[in-house]
Amino acid sequence: MTMRILALGVLATTVAACGDESSITDVGDIPYHVELRLLDPLTGSPLPVSAGAADWPLGIADGPVAEITYSADRTTPAVPLAVRVAGAGLVQADPYAADETGIEQAEVEIPLALVDAQARTVRVDLVPPARPGRAVLTAVLGGVSASVAIDFQLADVTLEPAADGGVADGATEVPITVRGAPHQLIELETSLGAFVAPGFSSAASLVLQPDPDDETAGTAQVGLVSDTAGTAVVSVTGAAATWVRIDFAEVRPAIGSPVPVAFEPGRLVHEVCVTVNSIRGTVTLSNTAFDAEVLDADPLPVLDAEGAPPPGCPAGGAAGYAVFRWAADGAVDTLTAEWSGPDAARTAVVSRRVTGSAFAGYDGTLTATTLDAGDPFLLLLQAHLTYRAAGGLDARPAANVPLTFLVVSSLDAEEVFADPSTGGDGSASAVYSVAAGDELQVFVQPEGWSSIRLGSAP
């Protein structure tokens, strides 16, 4: 425990002797009077004494102040005031001196220039001991003394974790609020994990700050993290009865069922949601089937689900999630999700067997337009390709599909130009040189798919 020693404040006003020594009455019976009381160093208020002892929270760095009032029935020669303590320390004395039995003790002697009937005071600061226990303070003046005991004890402290459990990702904090008497220095220790402040250690020292609305109450907060699953017992050092339990769960990713969301040539694009019981780190998704593909090869950051992951994610109210795109045509595949922690040293892996929705194929229509008259003449063919409804998705234009125009001609029509793929609206065009009287049977063949008859022209 760090001790802060206040400077000794001697508030007594010593006065010079009046006249010469012949004016001082000879000492007969002991004329001295000494009174001793303890004060709160922050408020200056007297500490209540019960059964000869006052209580003082051990965790507060500043000890109580001893205020000694002295006087005499008559003016006496200069004598010293001795202040002794056993079980604690005093300012201007060795605060940690010990006798042969090992009990902390200290003594300070205050010279007094004059003692008379006027009551005067001096104050001496006490230094708290290193551990709980009783200290006895004594003030001695000219053969008379006054004593008071101080019970240094850990004040009532409560620990309030924000949750009973956390996740062992090495980064997600479980906040712990410490409550008790203000200005206490509270030392915490944990059996698992580390306190975030001041520097990722199994021990932390906190000073309870006064509550702005109630200065008799003090609070402080610290976060606890762990990269190992298990139970952390957080306790107040020196007060084994004050503790809380926080269970850290291992990081657990989970893979949801693929949900079709879009078409690609010859296959359906599915969204695959991976949930994690952490909001930190990244996730990667890989597959094994040769006829399926994960379209997001780079790691995706874990997004905070804020208690409600998107539809299609595994049930269970996970803390974080990442959504991947996986393309397949009815393929059976093994997906593997790997979570990596913020420092990349911690990982967690899960695999799942999944089946993609089957691709249903294409539909097409044809529009033919004669571009000029003559023999031969130019004929514009426009194919309009659509994806057939599949996997719960409605039919829609088949955009950006590589294709080939196939024309069956009676009089050897020649291709002048043809688009290699459909545009954004699912259309592709070709121009043919056609002899008068010829009739064309027009087909298109999407890449990786069988040919589709569009119709005849012109």
Short mmCIF file of C-alpha atoms in Angstrom, two decimals:
data_model
loop_
_atom_site.label_atom_id
_atom_site.label_comp_id
_atom_site.label_asym_id
_atom_site.label_seq_id
_atom_site.Cartn_x
_atom_site.Cartn_y
_atom_site.Cartn_z
CA MET A 1 0.00 0.00 0.00
CA THR A 2 1.38 3.42 -0.91
CA MET A 3 1.52 5.79 1.99
CA ARG A 4 1.40 9.54 1.58
CA ILE A 5 2.78 11.33 4.61
CA LEU A 6 1.39 14.75 5.35
CA ALA A 7 3.58 17.46 6.75
CA LEU A 8 3.30 17.96 10.47
CA GLY A 9 1.17 20.96 11.29
CA VAL A 10 1.92 22.30 14.68
CA LEU A 11 -0.82 24.79 15.34
CA ALA A 12 0.05 25.49 18.91
CA THR A 13 0.94 29.02 19.80
CA THR A 14 3.78 29.00 22.24
CA VAL A 15 4.33 32.09 24.26
CA ALA A 16 7.41 33.55 25.84
CA ALA A 17 7.76 33.54 29.61
CA CYS A 18 6.46 36.64 31.38
CA GLY A 19 9.16 38.28 33.54
CA ASP A 20 12.19 36.43 34.85
CA GLU A 21 12.31 32.96 36.33
CA SER A 22 11.58 34.32 39.80
CA SER A 23 8.04 34.98 38.69
CA ILE A 24 7.41 31.27 37.98
CA THR A 25 5.77 29.43 40.86
CA ASP A 26 7.62 26.42 42.17
CA VAL A 27 6.24 23.11 41.02
CA GLY A 28 4.50 21.07 43.67
CA ASP A 29 1.76 18.67 42.66
CA ILE A 30 1.52 17.88 38.94
CA PRO A 31 -0.37 20.86 37.45
CA TYR A 32 -0.61 19.65 33.84
CA HIS A 33 -3.71 18.77 31.85
CA VAL A 34 -3.75 16.91 28.52
CA GLU A 35 -6.72 16.11 26.31
CA LEU A 36 -6.50 14.03 23.12
CA ARG A 37 -8.95 13.67 20.26
CA LEU A 38 -8.85 12.49 16.66
CA LEU A 39 -9.96 14.55 13.66
CA ASP A 40 -10.90 13.71 10.07
CA PRO A 41 -8.10 15.30 7.97
CA LEU A 42 -10.52 16.28 5.18
CA THR A 43 -13.35 17.81 7.19
CA GLY A 44 -11.66 18.64 10.50
CA SER A 45 -14.56 16.99 12.32
CA PRO A 46 -13.86 14.94 15.46
CA LEU A 47 -14.00 11.18 15.02
CA PRO A 48 -16.52 9.45 17.28
CA VAL A 49 -14.92 7.34 19.99
CA SER A 50 -16.70 4.29 21.35
CA ALA A 51 -15.30 2.14 24.18
CA GLY A 52 -12.07 4.14 24.02
CA ALA A 53 -11.45 3.58 20.28
CA ALA A 54 -12.19 5.32 16.98
CA ASP A 55 -12.57 3.60 13.61
CA TRP A 56 -10.59 4.61 10.53
CA PRO A 57 -10.72 3.04 7.03
CA LEU A 58 -7.37 1.45 6.30
CA GLY A 59 -7.65 2.12 2.58
CA ILE A 60 -7.49 5.91 2.94
CA ALA A 61 -3.95 7.12 2.34
CA ASP A 62 -4.19 9.91 4.92
CA GLY A 63 -4.47 8.86 8.55
CA PRO A 64 -6.47 10.75 11.17
CA VAL A 65 -5.07 13.86 12.82
CA ALA A 66 -4.30 13.80 16.53
CA GLU A 67 -5.26 17.08 18.19
CA ILE A 68 -3.70 17.54 21.66
CA THR A 69 -4.93 20.27 23.99
CA TYR A 70 -2.68 21.08 26.94
CA SER A 71 -2.61 23.54 29.85
CA ALA A 72 -1.41 23.86 33.44
CA ASP A 73 -2.92 25.18 36.66
CA ARG A 74 -0.08 27.65 36.87
CA THR A 75 2.79 28.84 34.75
CA THR A 76 5.56 26.25 34.61
CA PRO A 77 9.03 26.03 33.09
CA ALA A 78 9.36 24.79 29.51
CA VAL A 79 8.66 21.06 29.18
CA PRO A 80 8.31 18.82 26.06
CA LEU A 81 5.13 17.17 24.89
CA ALA A 82 5.72 13.56 23.85
CA VAL A 83 3.39 11.88 21.36
CA ARG A 84 3.71 8.13 21.00
CA VAL A 85 1.85 5.57 18.91
CA ALA A 86 2.02 1.79 18.80
CA GLY A 87 0.58 0.06 15.76
CA ALA A 88 0.89 3.00 13.35
CA GLY A 89 3.28 5.82 12.46
CA LEU A 90 3.66 9.56 13.06
CA VAL A 91 4.88 12.37 10.88
CA GLN A 92 8.41 13.53 11.77
CA ALA A 93 9.13 10.06 13.14
CA ASP A 94 10.08 6.82 11.47
CA PRO A 95 6.59 5.67 10.44
CA TYR A 96 7.67 2.04 10.22
CA ALA A 97 9.97 1.62 13.18
CA ALA A 98 9.36 -1.62 15.04
CA ASP A 99 10.23 -3.01 18.42
CA GLU A 100 11.54 -6.51 19.02
CA THR A 101 8.04 -7.94 18.73
CA GLY A 102 7.59 -6.40 15.27
CA ILE A 103 4.84 -3.95 16.28
CA GLU A 104 4.93 -0.67 14.36
CA GLN A 105 5.55 2.28 16.66
CA ALA A 106 6.72 5.86 16.53
CA GLU A 107 7.36 8.82 18.82
CA VAL A 108 7.71 12.53 18.27
CA GLU A 109 8.68 15.11 20.92
CA ILE A 110 7.35 18.66 20.63
CA PRO A 111 9.17 21.32 22.68
CA LEU A 112 6.87 23.77 24.47
CA ALA A 113 8.26 27.21 25.43
CA LEU A 114 5.60 27.89 28.06
CA VAL A 115 2.76 26.03 29.73
CA ASP A 116 0.16 27.98 31.73
CA ALA A 117 -3.56 28.13 32.33
CA GLN A 118 -4.31 29.02 28.73
CA ALA A 119 -5.38 25.96 26.74
CA ARG A 120 -3.34 25.50 23.57
CA THR A 121 -3.34 22.82 20.90
CA VAL A 122 -0.93 20.99 18.63
CA ARG A 123 -1.74 18.59 15.83
CA VAL A 124 0.17 15.58 14.62
CA ASP A 125 -0.66 13.46 11.57
CA LEU A 126 -0.86 9.68 11.91
CA VAL A 127 0.46 7.33 9.25
CA PRO A 128 -1.83 4.28 8.74
CA PRO A 129 -0.29 0.83 9.19
CA ALA A 130 0.18 -1.61 6.35
CA ARG A 131 -2.54 -3.99 7.53
CA PRO A 132 -5.65 -3.95 9.67
CA GLY A 133 -5.26 -3.70 13.44
CA ARG A 134 -5.53 -1.48 16.50
CA ALA A 135 -3.12 1.38 17.20
CA VAL A 136 -2.85 3.19 20.54
CA LEU A 137 -1.95 6.88 20.57
CA THR A 138 -0.64 8.50 23.77
CA ALA A 139 0.23 12.10 24.61
CA VAL A 140 2.46 12.68 27.68
CA LEU A 141 3.13 16.06 29.34
CA GLY A 142 5.00 16.42 32.60
CA GLY A 143 3.87 13.11 34.05
CA VAL A 144 0.25 13.19 32.92
CA SER A 145 -1.03 11.44 29.80
CA ALA A 146 -4.08 10.81 27.65
CA SER A 147 -4.62 7.88 25.30
CA VAL A 148 -7.02 6.84 22.57
CA ALA A 149 -7.13 3.76 20.37
CA ILE A 150 -7.68 3.73 16.59
CA ASP A 151 -9.00 0.62 14.89
CA PHE A 152 -7.59 0.60 11.36
CA GLN A 153 -9.82 -1.66 9.36
CA LEU A 154 -10.91 -2.18 5.79
CA ALA A 155 -14.11 -0.23 5.34
CA ASP A 156 -17.10 -1.91 3.77
CA VAL A 157 -16.46 -2.28 0.04
CA THR A 158 -18.72 -3.84 -2.57
CA LEU A 159 -17.80 -5.15 -6.02
CA GLU A 160 -20.44 -4.94 -8.75
CA PRO A 161 -19.55 -6.54 -12.11
CA ALA A 162 -21.60 -5.37 -15.09
CA ALA A 163 -22.20 -9.02 -16.01
CA ASP A 164 -21.72 -12.43 -14.44
CA GLY A 165 -19.68 -13.57 -17.42
CA GLY A 166 -17.48 -12.45 -20.28
CA VAL A 167 -15.79 -13.90 -23.33
CA ALA A 168 -12.14 -14.98 -23.37
CA ASP A 169 -11.12 -12.99 -26.44
CA GLY A 170 -8.44 -11.00 -24.61
CA ALA A 171 -10.09 -7.70 -25.46
CA THR A 172 -13.72 -7.49 -24.32
CA GLU A 173 -13.87 -5.90 -20.89
CA VAL A 174 -16.19 -6.84 -18.06
CA PRO A 175 -16.57 -3.56 -16.13
CA ILE A 176 -16.39 -3.85 -12.34
CA THR A 177 -17.67 -1.01 -10.15
CA VAL A 178 -16.14 -0.66 -6.68
CA ARG A 179 -18.20 1.16 -4.03
CA GLY A 180 -17.26 2.22 -0.50
CA ALA A 181 -16.17 5.16 1.62
CA PRO A 182 -14.64 7.91 -0.55
CA HIS A 183 -10.89 8.52 -0.82
CA GLN A 184 -10.02 4.90 0.01
CA LEU A 185 -7.19 3.24 -1.86
CA ILE A 186 -8.58 -0.17 -2.78
CA GLU A 187 -6.35 -2.92 -4.12
CA LEU A 188 -7.95 -5.62 -6.25
CA GLU A 189 -6.56 -8.96 -7.36
CA THR A 190 -7.89 -11.54 -9.79
CA SER A 191 -7.29 -15.26 -10.15
CA LEU A 192 -7.73 -15.14 -13.96
CA GLY A 193 -7.24 -12.50 -16.62
CA ALA A 194 -5.95 -8.97 -16.20
CA PHE A 195 -7.26 -5.57 -15.20
CA VAL A 196 -7.12 -3.13 -18.10
CA ALA A 197 -5.87 -0.20 -16.03
CA PRO A 198 -3.27 0.84 -15.38
CA GLY A 199 -1.41 -1.78 -17.42
CA PHE A 200 -2.91 -5.25 -17.91
CA SER A 201 -1.96 -6.78 -14.59
CA SER A 202 -3.54 -9.25 -12.19
CA ALA A 203 -3.64 -6.48 -9.56
CA ALA A 204 -5.07 -2.98 -9.64
CA SER A 205 -5.11 -0.03 -7.23
CA LEU A 206 -8.14 2.27 -7.28
CA VAL A 207 -8.98 5.41 -5.33
CA LEU A 208 -12.70 5.73 -4.66
CA GLN A 209 -13.84 9.14 -5.85
CA PRO A 210 -16.69 10.92 -4.04
CA ASP A 211 -20.08 10.75 -5.71
CA PRO A 212 -21.03 14.31 -6.82
CA ASP A 213 -24.56 13.71 -5.48
CA ASP A 214 -23.46 12.03 -2.26
CA GLU A 215 -19.98 12.84 -0.97
CA THR A 216 -20.26 10.13 1.66
CA ALA A 217 -20.17 7.49 -1.09
CA GLY A 218 -17.18 6.71 -3.26
CA THR A 219 -16.93 4.78 -6.54
CA ALA A 220 -14.32 3.62 -9.04
CA GLN A 221 -14.45 1.35 -12.07
CA VAL A 222 -12.00 -0.99 -13.75
CA GLY A 223 -12.31 -3.45 -16.65
CA LEU A 224 -11.27 -7.12 -16.54
CA VAL A 225 -10.28 -9.07 -19.66
CA SER A 226 -9.14 -12.64 -20.18
CA ASP A 227 -7.76 -14.68 -23.05
CA THR A 228 -8.34 -17.94 -21.18
CA ALA A 229 -11.72 -19.51 -20.57
CA GLY A 230 -12.54 -20.18 -16.92
CA THR A 231 -13.68 -18.55 -13.70
CA ALA A 232 -12.08 -15.36 -12.43
CA VAL A 233 -12.38 -14.57 -8.72
CA VAL A 234 -11.91 -10.85 -8.15
CA SER A 235 -11.32 -9.87 -4.52
CA VAL A 236 -10.21 -6.95 -2.39
CA THR A 237 -6.65 -7.52 -1.19
CA GLY A 238 -6.67 -8.16 2.53
CA ALA A 239 -10.43 -8.72 2.62
CA ALA A 240 -10.98 -12.23 1.39
CA ALA A 241 -14.69 -12.02 2.20
CA THR A 242 -15.21 -9.31 -0.45
CA TRP A 243 -15.14 -11.02 -3.84
CA VAL A 244 -17.13 -11.64 -7.01
CA ARG A 245 -17.05 -14.40 -9.62
CA ILE A 246 -16.86 -13.74 -13.37
CA ASP A 247 -17.02 -16.68 -15.79
CA PHE A 248 -15.16 -16.23 -19.08
CA ALA A 249 -16.50 -18.42 -21.90
CA GLU A 250 -14.34 -19.60 -24.80
CA VAL A 251 -14.88 -17.87 -28.13
CA ARG A 252 -17.50 -19.82 -30.09
CA PRO A 253 -18.22 -19.04 -33.77
CA ALA A 254 -21.30 -20.59 -35.43
CA ILE A 255 -22.25 -20.93 -39.12
CA GLY A 256 -25.81 -20.29 -40.29
CA SER A 257 -27.68 -21.92 -43.18
CA PRO A 258 -26.99 -20.46 -46.67
CA VAL A 259 -29.72 -18.06 -47.83
CA PRO A 260 -30.03 -17.38 -51.62
CA VAL A 261 -29.84 -13.66 -52.34
CA ALA A 262 -28.78 -13.27 -55.99
CA PHE A 263 -28.02 -15.04 -59.28
CA GLU A 264 -24.71 -15.58 -61.03
CA PRO A 265 -24.24 -17.31 -64.36
CA GLY A 266 -25.00 -20.97 -63.70
CA ARG A 267 -25.34 -20.67 -59.90
CA LEU A 268 -26.98 -18.89 -56.99
CA VAL A 269 -25.22 -16.55 -54.61
CA HIS A 270 -26.01 -17.32 -50.97
CA GLU A 271 -25.36 -15.30 -47.85
CA VAL A 272 -23.78 -17.23 -44.99
CA CYS A 273 -23.87 -15.58 -41.56
CA VAL A 274 -21.17 -16.44 -39.04
CA THR A 275 -21.91 -15.38 -35.47
CA VAL A 276 -19.43 -15.04 -32.59
CA ASN A 277 -19.92 -14.49 -28.87
CA SER A 278 -17.46 -11.59 -29.16
CA ILE A 279 -17.55 -8.19 -30.84
CA ARG A 280 -13.80 -8.16 -31.50
CA GLY A 281 -11.52 -9.69 -34.12
CA THR A 282 -12.09 -10.94 -37.67
CA VAL A 283 -13.59 -14.00 -39.35
CA THR A 284 -12.57 -15.90 -42.48
CA LEU A 285 -14.72 -18.46 -44.35
CA SER A 286 -13.38 -21.23 -46.56
CA ASN A 287 -14.89 -24.18 -48.44
CA THR A 288 -13.78 -27.52 -49.91
CA ALA A 289 -16.16 -28.31 -52.83
CA PHE A 290 -14.66 -27.69 -56.29
CA ASP A 291 -18.06 -26.67 -57.72
CA ALA A 292 -18.75 -23.99 -55.07
CA GLU A 293 -16.90 -20.82 -54.10
CA VAL A 294 -16.63 -18.40 -51.20
CA LEU A 295 -16.68 -14.99 -52.89
CA ASP A 296 -15.25 -13.09 -49.90
CA ALA A 297 -11.70 -14.35 -49.57
CA ASP A 298 -10.39 -11.64 -47.20
CA PRO A 299 -11.13 -11.67 -43.47
CA LEU A 300 -14.23 -9.71 -42.49
CA PRO A 301 -14.38 -7.71 -39.26
CA VAL A 302 -16.79 -8.85 -36.57
CA LEU A 303 -19.70 -6.41 -36.40
CA ASP A 304 -21.51 -5.63 -33.16
CA ALA A 305 -24.90 -7.36 -33.35
CA GLU A 306 -26.24 -5.10 -30.58
CA GLY A 307 -28.35 -8.04 -29.41
CA ALA A 308 -30.06 -8.64 -32.78
CA PRO A 309 -28.02 -10.31 -35.56
CA PRO A 310 -29.48 -10.06 -39.10
CA PRO A 311 -32.06 -12.63 -40.28
CA GLY A 312 -30.44 -15.88 -41.37
CA CYS A 313 -27.84 -15.82 -38.60
CA PRO A 314 -27.74 -18.75 -36.17
CA ALA A 315 -30.17 -18.35 -33.29
CA GLY A 316 -28.87 -17.51 -29.84
CA GLY A 317 -28.42 -13.75 -29.70
CA ALA A 318 -24.69 -13.70 -30.47
CA ALA A 319 -22.63 -10.61 -29.67
CA GLY A 320 -21.07 -10.20 -33.13
CA TYR A 321 -21.42 -11.44 -36.70
CA ALA A 322 -19.98 -11.37 -40.23
CA VAL A 323 -21.86 -12.13 -43.47
CA PHE A 324 -20.14 -13.92 -46.39
CA ARG A 325 -21.19 -14.65 -49.96
CA TRP A 326 -21.03 -18.25 -51.14
CA ALA A 327 -21.94 -19.28 -54.71
CA ALA A 328 -23.12 -22.79 -55.63
CA ASP A 329 -25.52 -24.78 -57.81
CA GLY A 330 -27.02 -27.40 -55.55
CA ALA A 331 -23.54 -28.30 -54.29
CA VAL A 332 -22.86 -30.03 -50.98
CA ASP A 333 -19.96 -28.25 -49.33
CA THR A 334 -18.08 -28.05 -46.04
CA LEU A 335 -17.70 -24.49 -44.79
CA THR A 336 -15.11 -23.60 -42.14
CA ALA A 337 -15.21 -20.33 -40.20
CA GLU A 338 -12.11 -19.21 -38.30
CA TRP A 339 -12.21 -16.36 -35.79
CA SER A 340 -8.98 -14.47 -35.05
CA GLY A 341 -8.60 -12.21 -32.02
CA PRO A 342 -7.44 -8.58 -32.15
CA ASP A 343 -3.81 -9.62 -31.64
CA ALA A 344 -4.14 -12.61 -34.02
CA ALA A 345 -2.76 -14.89 -31.30
CA ARG A 346 -6.15 -16.34 -30.38
CA THR A 347 -8.26 -18.32 -32.82
CA ALA A 348 -11.42 -20.40 -32.80
CA VAL A 349 -12.65 -22.66 -35.60
CA VAL A 350 -15.98 -24.27 -36.51
CA SER A 351 -17.11 -26.25 -39.58
CA ARG A 352 -20.52 -27.11 -41.01
CA ARG A 353 -21.83 -29.20 -43.91
CA VAL A 354 -24.22 -27.19 -46.11
CA THR A 355 -26.15 -27.61 -49.37
CA GLY A 356 -26.70 -24.80 -51.85
CA SER A 357 -29.96 -24.15 -53.71
CA ALA A 358 -30.07 -25.48 -57.29
CA PHE A 359 -29.81 -23.19 -60.30
CA ALA A 360 -32.92 -23.49 -62.48
CA GLY A 361 -31.60 -22.13 -65.77
CA TYR A 362 -32.60 -19.37 -68.21
CA ASP A 363 -35.52 -18.23 -70.31
CA GLY A 364 -35.06 -16.13 -73.44
CA THR A 365 -36.98 -14.11 -75.99
CA LEU A 366 -36.00 -12.74 -79.41
CA THR A 367 -36.58 -9.48 -81.25
CA ALA A 368 -35.52 -9.23 -84.93
CA THR A 369 -35.20 -5.97 -86.89
CA THR A 370 -34.25 -5.50 -90.57
CA LEU A 371 -31.62 -2.79 -90.83
CA ASP A 372 -31.64 -2.28 -94.64
CA ALA A 373 -33.19 -3.61 -97.83
CA GLY A 374 -31.35 -5.66 -100.40
CA ASP A 375 -30.08 -9.08 -101.08
CA PRO A 376 -28.40 -9.89 -98.81
CA PHE A 377 -29.68 -7.56 -96.05
CA LEU A 378 -28.58 -6.87 -92.49
CA LEU A 379 -30.70 -8.34 -89.72
CA LEU A 380 -30.44 -7.22 -86.04
CA LEU A 381 -31.12 -9.98 -83.51
CA GLN A 382 -31.76 -8.99 -79.89
CA ALA A 383 -31.84 -11.71 -77.24
CA HIS A 384 -33.42 -11.03 -73.84
CA LEU A 385 -32.24 -13.49 -71.19
CA THR A 386 -33.78 -13.99 -67.73
CA TYR A 387 -32.93 -16.21 -64.78
CA ARG A 388 -35.66 -18.66 -63.89
CA ALA A 389 -37.05 -18.42 -60.37
CA ALA A 390 -35.03 -20.57 -57.94
CA GLY A 391 -34.20 -20.85 -54.25
CA GLY A 392 -37.03 -18.52 -53.30
CA LEU A 393 -35.79 -15.82 -55.71
CA ASP A 394 -38.12 -14.41 -58.37
CA ALA A 395 -37.16 -14.46 -62.07
CA ARG A 396 -35.06 -11.49 -63.06
CA PRO A 397 -32.90 -10.25 -66.00
CA ALA A 398 -29.77 -12.34 -66.45
CA ALA A 399 -27.14 -9.61 -66.46
CA ASN A 400 -23.51 -10.07 -67.53
CA VAL A 401 -23.92 -13.66 -68.69
CA PRO A 402 -21.28 -14.75 -71.26
CA LEU A 403 -23.06 -16.29 -74.25
CA THR A 404 -22.73 -17.29 -77.89
CA PHE A 405 -25.28 -16.73 -80.66
CA LEU A 406 -26.03 -19.88 -82.69
CA VAL A 407 -27.92 -19.49 -85.97
CA VAL A 408 -29.21 -22.25 -88.25
CA SER A 409 -29.59 -20.85 -91.80
CA SER A 410 -30.88 -22.36 -95.04
CA LEU A 411 -28.86 -19.92 -97.16
CA ASP A 412 -25.64 -19.58 -95.15
CA ALA A 413 -26.32 -16.37 -93.19
CA GLU A 414 -23.11 -14.78 -91.91
CA GLU A 415 -22.50 -13.19 -88.52
CA VAL A 416 -21.29 -9.60 -88.77
CA PHE A 417 -21.20 -8.78 -85.08
CA ALA A 418 -22.33 -10.33 -81.77
CA ASP A 419 -22.17 -9.28 -78.10
CA PRO A 420 -20.05 -11.66 -75.99
CA SER A 421 -22.33 -11.27 -72.95
CA THR A 422 -25.61 -9.78 -71.83
CA GLY A 423 -25.80 -6.24 -70.50
CA GLY A 424 -27.25 -5.09 -67.22
CA ASP A 425 -30.81 -5.60 -68.50
CA GLY A 426 -30.14 -9.16 -69.69
CA SER A 427 -30.03 -8.22 -73.39
CA ALA A 428 -27.44 -9.10 -76.05
CA SER A 429 -27.40 -8.18 -79.77
CA ALA A 430 -26.04 -9.69 -82.96
CA VAL A 431 -26.08 -8.55 -86.60
CA TYR A 432 -26.27 -11.07 -89.48
CA SER A 433 -26.04 -10.76 -93.25
CA VAL A 434 -29.06 -12.67 -94.55
CA ALA A 435 -30.01 -13.60 -98.10
CA ALA A 436 -33.50 -12.76 -99.31
CA GLY A 437 -35.92 -15.60 -98.59
CA ASP A 438 -33.74 -17.14 -95.86
CA GLU A 439 -35.26 -18.15 -92.52
CA LEU A 440 -33.05 -18.31 -89.42
CA GLN A 441 -33.48 -20.49 -86.35
CA VAL A 442 -31.88 -18.49 -83.54
CA PHE A 443 -30.31 -20.01 -80.40
CA VAL A 444 -28.08 -18.66 -77.64
CA GLN A 445 -25.80 -20.73 -75.47
CA PRO A 446 -24.97 -19.22 -72.05
CA GLU A 447 -21.51 -20.17 -70.81
CA GLY A 448 -21.63 -23.46 -68.94
CA TRP A 449 -25.25 -24.09 -69.89
CA SER A 450 -27.14 -25.81 -72.71
CA SER A 451 -28.39 -23.83 -75.74
CA ILE A 452 -31.73 -22.04 -75.64
CA ARG A 453 -33.95 -21.67 -78.72
CA LEU A 454 -35.18 -18.09 -78.96
CA GLY A 455 -37.26 -18.39 -82.15
CA SER A 456 -37.07 -17.83 -85.90
CA ALA A 457 -36.29 -14.69 -87.93
CA PRO A 458 -36.99 -12.63 -89.85
#
